[in-house]
């Protein structure tokens, strides 16, 4: 058995052999697990009804906000059950639309997805990145936007990349990784280091691409270029890991007499990782950034490149007393579209760029702005609203009109779902340390508070991600046909209240996330919504870690746990693919102090060993996929083996402990509709089966 030494502590790793995805043993393990799991999921009592109803209700038209390039409008549309969204183009908003790019033609099963798409400034070219089977690896292709002819240009080894056209449409900035030994199809676990920034000139081969930035002394750095609104500057943001901090360099492209021919003469405006600076727009040499410098809830600052010293920086829009400044976009030359997040709900406003003064509020119901499209040089913009019970309303507004008012541009109805049947509320419950945590609840109107309602409790709690209301047909089916309550807990670690809220659930404070989530369950029991044996918990990725850690700490508090693509081995996560970037949230076992934090909650290392005599575990369904190269499957496989050996070996364990390993599938982005529907049907059928829920018409 493998034993690792961490700072003098001996840690057994009996399932280290599952770290090799290509070994015959690992393949056999996966196959045997699926042979148990798949038939079980297929025979769950509500599975046929749930899958059929989900397919019917998912079959509604989906649209993105249109966006304007040159004189044409582009938007994504899915008729309902197409595996991938299709990009359409129209010459005017009320003119006929034609297909511009359809990813569904690229594979039979929808496993080739459009991951990146960028039209050049005046709509000459379309650069697009494709990924296969859910992998993070991308291949970039090009076509002419007028007649859709393909260009021979092809960019490979692209991952976590920007894609930015220079305004002359001569080429794009993009990132790629150096060649590595072995395969690179998304099933490998090799660490991703030494990303570089290149400029590709249209009509040349990738081997001739111009290296414009590299960081040989900093193998973990990632970079991304934004070309300024006026086309004059390349703005370079450099990050190391996932903390909201970056260096900010720039290059005045106008001063390059021969164009882009080699490493660019970058000027370092900010050369430390003390705060975040996101480019919003610029008026000549005066740049506007969204920043958390001395502002955990974010503010807008102005920096004049001609007086770059920080003593000359000014505040354009100060930090709000309570709300978090979200995204900001420049529109109509001299306006800013500004989003604030107030208790996890979105606000959208128009400000004046020159003064930072509020011009007006834009109408929004209680929910989330799921998309905005605008450009500085255009006077019109679109925004899309969504909530737990609203799939999407797209608004249109033109600021060049005398008294501009947003109008409904498109509203989608889902046949078979009546919004008025559902009640959405927000509660604030106390966590272990007394902090009030917000939580959304969605349930049928007239719910009986008798302590028997089944609950589907979702959480994430990391990487400054805020979990705002979003539309999910499977959730509404759980409420409508399984008599359930959806609960979404906005635990710390996320960005719901800014940087302070985020930091309260990271590094040495990670346990706070688990406390917040467990207190959500206790609140729902105490307030007579439910009882422990009727609570199912769910999370994905960092949320999969959350679910597994909570099950280890409080197996008695839940009836069912569904952990998707979770980070389960907290001592080794930094060694695989892009895991090293997460040490900013978690810490790293190479550091003796951080090792102590991680060892305390790492799901793999806190599963009780056999023979186990403690309280039985809830039903557990783990999900992973063979092409997940973000959180590699070995996390879930090793955790599963430990779970089945320890708690699974106890005579008191009646509930199943299972893993579902999907093939030709990845971490989640770009998943074809058919796969997504089947996965949700399996998850909710498992929940219904293990909590004893029947289908209600």
XYZ file of C-alpha atoms in Angstrom:
697
model
C 0.000 0.000 0.000
C 1.220 3.486 -0.820
C 2.186 5.656 2.158
C 3.124 9.324 1.709
C 5.113 11.418 4.162
C 3.727 14.923 4.756
C 5.983 16.892 7.092
C 6.573 13.807 9.239
C 2.971 12.590 9.127
C 2.492 9.210 7.435
C -0.660 9.206 5.272
C -1.910 5.995 3.668
C -3.150 6.228 0.091
C -4.511 2.711 -0.556
C -6.315 3.676 -3.760
C -3.476 5.621 -5.392
C -3.620 3.054 -8.227
C -6.883 4.710 -9.356
C -4.854 7.815 -10.296
C -3.843 6.170 -13.577
C -6.868 6.580 -15.861
C -5.385 4.268 -18.505
C -4.519 1.256 -16.368
C -6.517 -1.938 -16.878
C -7.301 -1.951 -13.130
C -8.845 1.530 -13.218
C -10.856 0.718 -16.342
C -12.136 -2.489 -14.721
C -13.027 -0.592 -11.510
C -15.025 1.996 -13.475
C -16.767 -0.676 -15.521
C -17.751 -2.721 -12.441
C -19.067 0.388 -10.660
C -21.163 1.420 -13.678
C -22.524 -2.143 -13.928
C -23.971 -1.651 -10.446
C -25.012 1.986 -10.759
C -26.586 2.269 -14.202
C -29.175 -0.545 -13.760
C -30.010 0.840 -10.285
C -30.623 4.335 -11.680
C -32.654 2.988 -14.604
C -34.933 0.935 -12.322
C -35.694 3.773 -9.865
C -39.493 3.999 -9.624
C -39.882 7.587 -10.892
C -37.136 7.403 -13.547
C -39.358 6.863 -16.647
C -41.787 9.645 -15.658
C -39.075 12.069 -14.600
C -37.042 11.534 -17.778
C -40.093 11.867 -20.032
C -41.499 14.951 -18.279
C -38.059 16.590 -18.129
C -37.614 16.020 -21.874
C -41.057 17.509 -22.585
C -40.544 20.580 -20.414
C -36.951 21.149 -21.541
C -38.309 21.445 -25.071
C -38.817 25.210 -25.036
C -36.994 27.779 -27.216
C -33.902 29.339 -25.635
C -32.315 32.619 -26.750
C -29.297 34.708 -25.801
C -29.181 38.505 -25.979
C -28.448 39.597 -29.553
C -25.154 41.428 -30.012
C -24.149 43.828 -32.746
C -21.022 43.502 -34.886
C -20.588 45.792 -37.861
C -24.164 46.342 -39.037
C -25.417 42.863 -38.169
C -26.977 41.251 -35.111
C -25.945 37.811 -33.811
C -27.622 35.623 -31.206
C -27.648 32.030 -29.939
C -30.842 30.035 -30.191
C -31.861 26.492 -29.297
C -35.222 25.240 -30.589
C -35.560 23.189 -27.404
C -33.825 19.833 -27.493
C -30.911 20.537 -29.853
C -27.722 19.247 -28.231
C -25.858 22.527 -28.783
C -27.032 26.124 -29.240
C -26.896 27.498 -32.788
C -25.498 30.935 -33.710
C -27.817 33.008 -35.949
C -27.301 36.285 -37.804
C -29.722 38.956 -39.040
C -29.256 42.266 -40.875
C -31.779 44.072 -38.685
C -33.612 43.197 -35.480
C -36.895 42.606 -37.290
C -35.324 41.077 -40.405
C -35.112 37.339 -41.153
C -32.441 35.308 -39.306
C -30.170 32.720 -40.908
C -27.863 30.122 -39.383
C -24.335 31.495 -39.038
C -22.707 28.580 -37.176
C -24.228 25.266 -36.047
C -22.073 23.072 -33.750
C -24.639 20.234 -34.033
C -23.276 19.413 -37.496
C -19.831 18.647 -36.014
C -20.724 15.376 -34.222
C -23.531 12.828 -34.135
C -24.032 12.934 -30.369
C -23.448 16.650 -29.703
C -20.126 16.110 -27.910
C -18.287 18.744 -29.972
C -19.086 22.121 -28.399
C -18.410 25.745 -29.237
C -16.293 26.929 -26.294
C -15.105 30.343 -27.577
C -16.413 32.570 -30.360
C -15.179 36.031 -31.352
C -16.162 38.162 -34.331
C -13.611 40.742 -35.452
C -14.410 44.405 -34.832
C -16.045 45.193 -38.198
C -17.344 41.636 -38.652
C -14.733 40.469 -41.196
C -13.886 37.147 -39.500
C -15.206 34.698 -36.910
C -12.644 32.932 -34.687
C -14.106 29.969 -32.833
C -12.778 27.399 -30.372
C -14.159 23.847 -30.310
C -13.838 21.358 -27.484
C -14.554 17.628 -27.660
C -16.215 15.428 -25.010
C -16.257 18.211 -22.417
C -12.480 18.647 -22.195
C -10.933 22.062 -21.431
C -8.634 21.671 -24.478
C -9.718 23.847 -27.379
C -8.895 23.947 -31.093
C -9.387 27.373 -32.704
C -10.700 27.666 -36.282
C -11.512 30.676 -38.466
C -14.074 31.582 -41.111
C -14.939 34.637 -43.213
C -18.058 36.240 -41.788
C -19.578 37.391 -45.084
C -19.687 34.137 -47.082
C -18.905 31.636 -44.269
C -15.900 30.155 -46.114
C -13.480 28.329 -43.818
C -9.883 29.492 -43.561
C -7.045 26.952 -43.289
C -5.725 28.590 -40.066
C -5.780 26.204 -37.078
C -4.605 26.828 -33.481
C -3.959 23.862 -31.151
C -2.882 23.285 -27.502
C -5.220 26.102 -26.502
C -6.667 26.087 -22.968
C -7.938 28.731 -20.486
C -7.380 31.214 -23.280
C -8.325 34.722 -24.247
C -9.247 35.366 -27.886
C -8.923 39.038 -28.833
C -8.882 40.574 -32.305
C -6.826 43.641 -33.084
C -9.188 46.191 -34.646
C -7.448 45.973 -38.031
C -8.659 42.319 -38.177
C -5.134 41.191 -39.048
C -5.011 38.692 -36.198
C -5.872 37.518 -32.687
C -4.176 37.276 -29.312
C -4.588 33.839 -27.716
C -2.943 31.565 -25.118
C -1.518 28.088 -25.482
C 0.567 25.559 -23.583
C 3.883 24.044 -24.696
C 3.808 20.459 -25.999
C 3.775 17.803 -23.284
C 4.619 14.100 -23.193
C 1.729 11.697 -23.624
C -1.806 12.444 -24.752
C -3.747 15.676 -24.413
C -7.391 14.790 -25.094
C -8.872 15.572 -21.680
C -8.414 12.087 -20.180
C -4.854 12.812 -19.008
C -3.970 14.245 -15.571
C -0.749 16.084 -16.536
C -0.243 19.432 -14.777
C -0.826 22.552 -16.952
C 2.159 24.903 -16.597
C 3.962 27.628 -18.575
C 1.044 29.078 -20.516
C 2.207 31.596 -23.126
C 0.567 34.453 -25.011
C 0.758 34.558 -28.823
C -0.472 36.706 -31.691
C -1.753 34.790 -34.703
C -1.773 36.552 -38.075
C -4.640 35.476 -40.353
C -3.429 33.433 -43.310
C -0.329 32.025 -41.579
C 0.360 28.706 -39.857
C 0.486 28.380 -36.075
C 4.217 27.603 -36.248
C 4.765 31.209 -37.357
C 2.727 32.739 -34.511
C 4.377 35.600 -32.679
C 5.202 35.072 -28.996
C 4.152 38.354 -27.340
C 4.427 37.468 -23.622
C 5.887 34.623 -21.569
C 6.780 34.190 -17.902
C 9.479 31.501 -17.615
C 10.134 32.376 -13.949
C 6.427 32.011 -13.106
C 5.110 28.733 -14.575
C 1.677 29.103 -12.913
C 0.879 32.543 -14.327
C -2.077 32.934 -16.686
C -2.510 35.950 -18.923
C -5.336 37.444 -20.954
C -5.393 40.367 -23.389
C -8.257 42.782 -23.886
C -7.961 45.159 -26.829
C -9.209 48.578 -25.682
C -12.500 49.974 -27.033
C -10.602 52.429 -29.261
C -8.359 49.632 -30.597
C -5.200 51.439 -29.520
C -4.065 49.464 -26.469
C -3.496 45.825 -25.617
C -4.384 45.484 -21.930
C -2.768 42.451 -20.279
C -4.190 40.934 -17.086
C -1.976 38.405 -15.293
C -3.287 36.056 -12.608
C -1.700 33.351 -10.503
C -4.390 31.044 -9.225
C -8.021 31.981 -8.609
C -7.848 34.868 -6.134
C -9.493 38.074 -7.456
C -6.128 39.832 -7.870
C -4.059 40.549 -10.964
C -1.126 42.444 -12.391
C -1.991 44.904 -15.137
C 0.356 45.634 -18.037
C -0.378 47.444 -21.277
C 1.115 48.123 -24.688
C 0.341 51.069 -26.958
C -0.099 49.269 -30.281
C -0.060 52.603 -32.130
C 3.593 53.100 -31.219
C 4.697 49.825 -32.861
C 6.027 51.152 -36.157
C 6.338 47.664 -37.700
C 3.231 46.176 -36.085
C 3.368 43.105 -33.814
C 6.626 41.299 -34.590
C 7.858 39.857 -31.284
C 7.678 40.174 -27.495
C 5.723 43.396 -26.887
C 7.231 46.323 -24.938
C 4.793 45.924 -22.028
C 4.428 48.795 -19.564
C 3.715 47.519 -16.041
C 0.938 49.686 -14.636
C 0.465 47.307 -11.687
C 3.237 44.784 -10.980
C 1.904 43.097 -7.821
C -0.943 40.777 -6.834
C -2.537 43.006 -4.201
C -5.872 43.798 -5.862
C -7.969 43.149 -8.951
C -8.181 45.536 -11.903
C -10.660 44.785 -14.709
C -10.644 46.997 -17.809
C -14.003 48.704 -18.422
C -13.156 51.380 -21.011
C -10.818 54.286 -21.704
C -11.117 57.884 -22.882
C -7.733 58.512 -24.478
C -5.113 57.782 -21.840
C -7.621 57.742 -18.951
C -8.595 54.147 -18.153
C -11.561 53.043 -16.061
C -11.125 49.838 -14.017
C -13.395 47.850 -11.713
C -11.261 47.190 -8.655
C -11.299 45.777 -5.127
C -8.327 47.930 -4.083
C -9.290 49.079 -0.553
C -12.848 48.095 -1.563
C -13.975 44.536 -0.743
C -17.348 45.286 -2.405
C -15.601 46.799 -5.477
C -15.542 50.302 -6.963
C -14.657 52.035 -10.238
C -11.361 53.908 -10.471
C -9.805 56.109 -13.143
C -6.102 55.864 -13.986
C -4.346 58.208 -16.414
C -1.489 56.386 -18.177
C 0.328 59.717 -18.429
C 0.275 60.017 -14.619
C 0.405 56.324 -13.674
C 1.528 56.718 -10.053
C -1.212 55.476 -7.704
C -1.325 58.811 -5.855
C -3.031 60.235 -8.964
C -5.688 57.517 -9.238
C -9.237 58.737 -8.646
C -12.524 57.073 -7.679
C -15.242 57.270 -10.326
C -17.928 55.283 -8.458
C -17.147 54.608 -4.782
C -17.785 51.314 -2.995
C -21.429 50.886 -1.884
C -22.177 50.557 1.860
C -23.695 47.098 1.482
C -24.159 46.005 -2.137
C -21.470 44.468 -4.317
C -20.536 46.171 -7.586
C -20.905 43.418 -10.192
C -20.265 43.759 -13.928
C -19.862 47.150 -15.612
C -20.062 47.822 -19.391
C -19.622 50.975 -21.448
C -22.426 51.859 -23.893
C -23.469 54.808 -26.077
C -19.964 56.398 -25.881
C -20.571 58.125 -22.541
C -22.709 55.820 -20.405
C -21.984 52.879 -18.116
C -24.316 49.943 -17.500
C -23.716 49.102 -13.852
C -24.858 46.011 -11.970
C -25.081 45.778 -8.192
C -25.865 42.665 -6.175
C -28.166 43.397 -3.239
C -28.691 40.383 -0.939
C -27.935 38.039 -3.877
C -30.472 39.789 -6.161
C -29.481 41.936 -9.144
C -29.906 45.676 -9.676
C -29.143 47.301 -13.063
C -28.486 51.018 -13.509
C -27.175 53.554 -16.028
C -24.394 55.947 -14.952
C -22.570 58.785 -16.668
C -18.996 57.841 -17.646
C -17.592 61.358 -17.257
C -18.884 61.997 -13.711
C -19.880 58.630 -12.236
C -23.356 60.077 -11.554
C -26.440 57.831 -11.546
C -28.679 58.505 -14.561
C -31.477 55.984 -13.936
C -32.541 52.550 -12.730
C -33.566 49.861 -15.215
C -36.671 47.779 -14.408
C -35.889 44.308 -13.001
C -37.974 41.748 -11.174
C -36.477 39.791 -8.243
C -33.757 37.633 -9.786
C -30.665 37.675 -11.936
C -29.285 39.509 -14.962
C -28.179 36.470 -16.958
C -26.711 38.417 -19.849
C -25.972 41.883 -21.177
C -24.828 42.840 -24.646
C -23.629 46.288 -25.587
C -20.703 48.095 -27.148
C -19.276 51.514 -26.428
C -19.816 52.718 -29.991
C -23.463 51.548 -30.179
C -26.308 53.396 -28.466
C -28.488 50.322 -27.954
C -28.147 47.430 -25.531
C -29.908 44.233 -24.426
C -30.195 42.565 -21.048
C -31.675 39.219 -20.070
C -33.504 38.549 -16.804
C -33.972 35.134 -15.212
C -35.121 33.656 -11.894
C -35.977 30.272 -10.380
C -39.350 30.371 -12.166
C -38.625 32.625 -15.190
C -36.617 31.086 -18.036
C -35.719 34.386 -19.633
C -36.987 37.833 -20.570
C -34.765 39.850 -22.919
C -35.108 43.648 -22.784
C -33.996 46.153 -25.421
C -33.151 49.820 -24.873
C -31.765 52.546 -27.144
C -30.132 55.425 -25.273
C -30.105 57.702 -28.331
C -33.879 58.144 -28.046
C -35.282 61.282 -26.376
C -36.703 59.390 -23.387
C -35.295 55.862 -23.600
C -37.379 53.088 -22.020
C -36.467 49.378 -22.005
C -39.030 47.250 -23.852
C -39.512 43.482 -23.796
C -37.689 42.203 -26.871
C -38.322 38.507 -26.284
C -40.128 36.548 -23.600
C -40.074 32.770 -23.437
C -42.993 30.746 -22.082
C -42.522 27.132 -21.028
C -45.592 25.101 -21.837
C -46.669 22.989 -18.890
C -45.082 25.151 -16.177
C -47.219 27.786 -14.509
C -45.166 30.309 -12.539
C -48.081 31.017 -10.224
C -47.920 27.465 -8.837
C -44.573 28.269 -7.169
C -43.614 30.415 -4.227
C -40.055 31.808 -3.998
C -38.793 33.354 -0.783
C -35.501 34.337 0.796
C -34.713 33.591 4.439
C -31.684 34.516 6.546
C -30.596 31.804 8.965
C -27.905 31.939 11.668
C -24.701 29.963 11.163
C -22.553 28.500 13.943
C -20.810 31.835 14.596
C -24.087 33.810 14.475
C -23.570 35.226 10.958
C -26.835 35.463 9.016
C -26.669 33.416 5.791
C -29.150 34.052 2.963
C -31.026 31.097 1.479
C -33.584 30.942 -1.346
C -36.553 28.582 -0.993
C -38.844 27.515 -3.834
C -41.907 25.386 -3.093
C -45.563 24.902 -3.990
C -47.987 27.527 -2.742
C -49.818 26.508 0.427
C -46.976 24.292 1.713
C -47.719 22.497 5.005
C -45.005 23.149 7.597
C -45.298 19.735 9.219
C -41.672 18.616 9.115
C -42.189 16.029 6.364
C -41.388 17.856 3.114
C -38.474 16.531 1.088
C -35.722 19.120 0.479
C -33.103 19.446 -2.254
C -30.407 21.627 -0.663
C -27.788 23.055 -3.028
C -24.571 24.909 -2.197
C -21.190 25.923 -3.621
C -19.228 28.298 -1.378
C -15.943 29.075 -3.096
C -13.875 31.062 -5.584
C -15.975 34.218 -5.046
C -18.784 32.630 -7.135
C -22.226 33.918 -6.189
C -25.129 31.506 -6.585
C -27.957 33.744 -7.771
C -31.448 32.624 -8.837
C -31.351 30.622 -12.060
C -33.858 28.608 -14.053
C -33.646 24.816 -13.893
C -36.523 22.647 -15.157
C -35.411 19.637 -13.064
C -35.726 21.735 -9.863
C -39.285 22.719 -10.784
C -40.184 19.072 -11.470
C -38.824 18.112 -8.044
C -41.089 20.741 -6.469
C -44.149 20.014 -8.626
C -44.109 16.211 -9.004
C -42.061 15.014 -6.018
C -43.617 17.472 -3.545
C -40.243 18.954 -2.699
C -38.657 22.201 -1.560
C -35.665 23.622 -3.401
C -33.218 25.334 -1.025
C -30.164 27.257 -2.262
C -27.856 28.322 0.571
C -25.567 31.283 -0.164
C -22.798 30.107 2.140
C -19.499 31.907 2.687
C -16.603 31.326 0.303
C -18.786 32.730 -2.485
C -18.851 36.371 -3.558
C -22.418 37.195 -2.471
C -21.260 40.061 -0.227
C -17.863 40.684 -1.781
C -14.304 39.833 -0.849
C -14.836 39.637 2.934
C -17.594 37.024 2.497
C -15.337 35.090 0.108
C -12.288 35.123 2.384
C -14.398 34.038 5.368
C -14.724 30.629 3.634
C -11.245 30.025 2.214
C -7.836 28.719 3.319
C -7.811 28.272 7.119
C -11.512 29.260 7.233
C -12.764 26.565 4.827
C -14.626 24.788 7.647
C -16.919 27.849 7.783
C -18.427 26.759 4.432
C -19.301 23.351 5.861
C -20.722 24.897 9.062
C -22.884 27.292 7.028
C -24.246 24.418 4.921
C -24.963 22.159 7.903
C -26.696 25.061 9.676
C -28.942 25.471 6.603
C -30.135 21.881 7.060
C -30.611 22.393 10.806
C -32.616 25.576 10.193
C -34.945 23.775 7.755
C -35.536 21.047 10.349
C -36.021 23.483 13.221
C -38.499 25.625 11.244
C -40.572 22.502 10.509
C -39.972 22.442 6.770
C -38.491 18.955 6.879
C -36.616 16.300 8.829
C -33.032 15.013 8.403
C -34.013 11.772 6.635
C -35.843 13.809 3.934
C -32.958 16.162 3.078
C -30.934 15.580 -0.098
C -27.811 17.715 -0.500
C -26.134 18.525 -3.795
C -23.131 20.402 -5.135
C -20.675 20.201 -8.014
C -16.905 20.724 -8.257
C -16.011 22.797 -5.160
C -19.638 22.037 -4.195
C -18.890 18.300 -4.535
C -16.163 18.789 -1.932
C -18.759 20.613 0.215
C -21.248 17.720 0.025
C -18.650 15.015 0.746
C -17.099 16.926 3.667
C -20.546 17.508 5.213
C -21.512 13.833 4.842
C -18.306 12.799 6.637
C -18.888 15.340 9.409
C -22.656 14.828 9.867
C -23.869 11.567 8.272
C -26.955 11.779 10.527
C -28.079 15.154 9.159
C -28.971 14.072 5.607
C -30.984 11.352 3.891
C -29.237 11.567 0.534
C -26.118 13.219 -0.894
C -25.285 13.818 -4.555
C -21.721 15.019 -5.164
C -20.836 15.896 -8.772
C -17.243 16.157 -10.078
C -15.989 16.935 -6.576
C -12.479 17.782 -5.346
C -12.035 14.907 -2.859
C -8.272 14.466 -2.329
C -7.245 17.735 -0.720
C -3.659 16.608 -0.189
C -2.923 15.952 -3.863
C -5.335 18.116 -5.899
C -2.581 20.588 -6.840
C -0.640 17.923 -8.745
C -3.192 17.338 -11.532
C -4.108 19.482 -14.608
C -5.052 22.973 -13.387
C -5.423 22.054 -9.672
C -2.435 24.218 -8.729
C -4.581 27.304 -9.447
C -6.973 26.442 -6.588
C -4.344 26.684 -3.850
C -5.438 30.337 -3.486
C -8.794 29.066 -2.136
C -7.672 25.876 -0.381
C -3.979 26.123 0.479
C -1.495 23.378 -0.391
C -0.320 20.250 1.456
C 3.308 21.109 0.577
C 3.050 23.785 3.298
C 3.087 22.267 6.850
C 0.512 24.703 8.286
C -1.843 24.396 5.302
C -1.455 20.602 5.371
C -3.030 20.681 8.837
C -6.076 22.615 7.545
C -6.552 20.262 4.596
C -6.086 17.029 6.531
C -8.947 17.997 8.871
C -11.639 18.091 6.168
C -10.261 16.377 3.031
C -13.178 14.054 2.076
C -10.878 11.171 1.082
C -8.905 11.349 4.325
C -11.905 11.638 6.638
C -13.929 8.649 5.482
C -13.936 6.334 8.510
C -11.924 3.144 7.893
C -13.283 -0.404 8.128
C -14.583 -1.855 10.348
C -17.050 1.023 10.721
C -19.568 1.046 13.580
C -20.775 4.681 13.541
C -24.134 6.009 12.317
C -25.010 4.773 8.810
C -24.217 7.128 5.948
C -26.996 8.686 3.872
C -27.499 7.391 0.338
C -24.607 8.721 -1.751
C -24.416 9.199 -5.512
C -21.070 10.412 -6.851
C -20.791 11.633 -10.444
C -17.724 12.094 -12.623
C -16.750 11.755 -16.292
C -13.848 10.351 -18.276
C -12.940 13.655 -19.981
C -13.139 15.856 -16.886
C -9.711 17.507 -17.034
C -10.703 20.261 -14.597
C -11.389 18.062 -11.545
C -9.912 14.759 -12.706
C -12.047 11.612 -12.061
C -9.446 10.087 -9.700
C -10.851 12.321 -6.909
C -14.290 10.726 -7.120
C -12.991 7.185 -7.776
C -10.654 7.153 -4.752
C -13.337 8.661 -2.507
C -15.878 6.103 -3.750
C -13.556 3.163 -3.015
C -12.936 4.448 0.543
C -16.635 5.047 1.113
C -17.628 1.565 -0.029
C -14.876 -0.030 2.049
C -15.508 1.887 5.305
C -19.163 2.865 5.850
C -20.198 0.527 3.011
C -18.902 -2.458 4.951
C -21.029 -1.704 8.010
C -23.980 -4.072 8.618
C -26.073 -0.975 9.493
C -25.537 0.584 6.027
C -28.804 0.060 4.130
C -28.607 2.970 1.685
C -26.578 2.705 -1.561
C -23.113 4.312 -1.951
C -22.616 4.604 -5.707
C -20.650 6.263 -8.478
C -21.819 7.131 -12.002
C -18.973 7.599 -14.492
C -20.070 9.168 -17.765
C -18.111 8.715 -21.001
C -17.351 11.309 -23.705
C -18.210 13.896 -21.075
C -16.290 16.425 -18.966
C -16.626 18.893 -16.084
C -19.936 20.256 -17.370
C -19.378 23.088 -19.864
C -20.613 22.267 -23.365
C -22.525 19.160 -22.237
C -25.051 18.123 -24.923
C -28.722 18.533 -24.005
C -29.467 14.793 -24.227
C -26.688 13.999 -21.720
C -27.745 16.817 -19.391
C -31.374 15.617 -19.347
C -30.374 12.006 -18.657
C -28.019 13.064 -15.850
C -30.687 15.190 -14.126
C -33.226 12.365 -14.512
C -30.760 9.959 -12.864
C -29.962 12.357 -10.011
C -33.572 13.117 -9.113
C -34.672 9.493 -9.555
C -31.921 8.482 -7.112
C -33.087 11.174 -4.661
C -36.722 10.036 -4.964
C -35.822 6.345 -4.619
C -33.608 6.785 -1.557
C -35.879 9.303 0.224
C -38.977 7.231 -0.583
C -40.769 9.820 -2.755
C -43.550 8.926 -5.173
C -44.587 10.731 -8.364
C -47.513 13.130 -7.954
C -49.380 14.157 -11.099
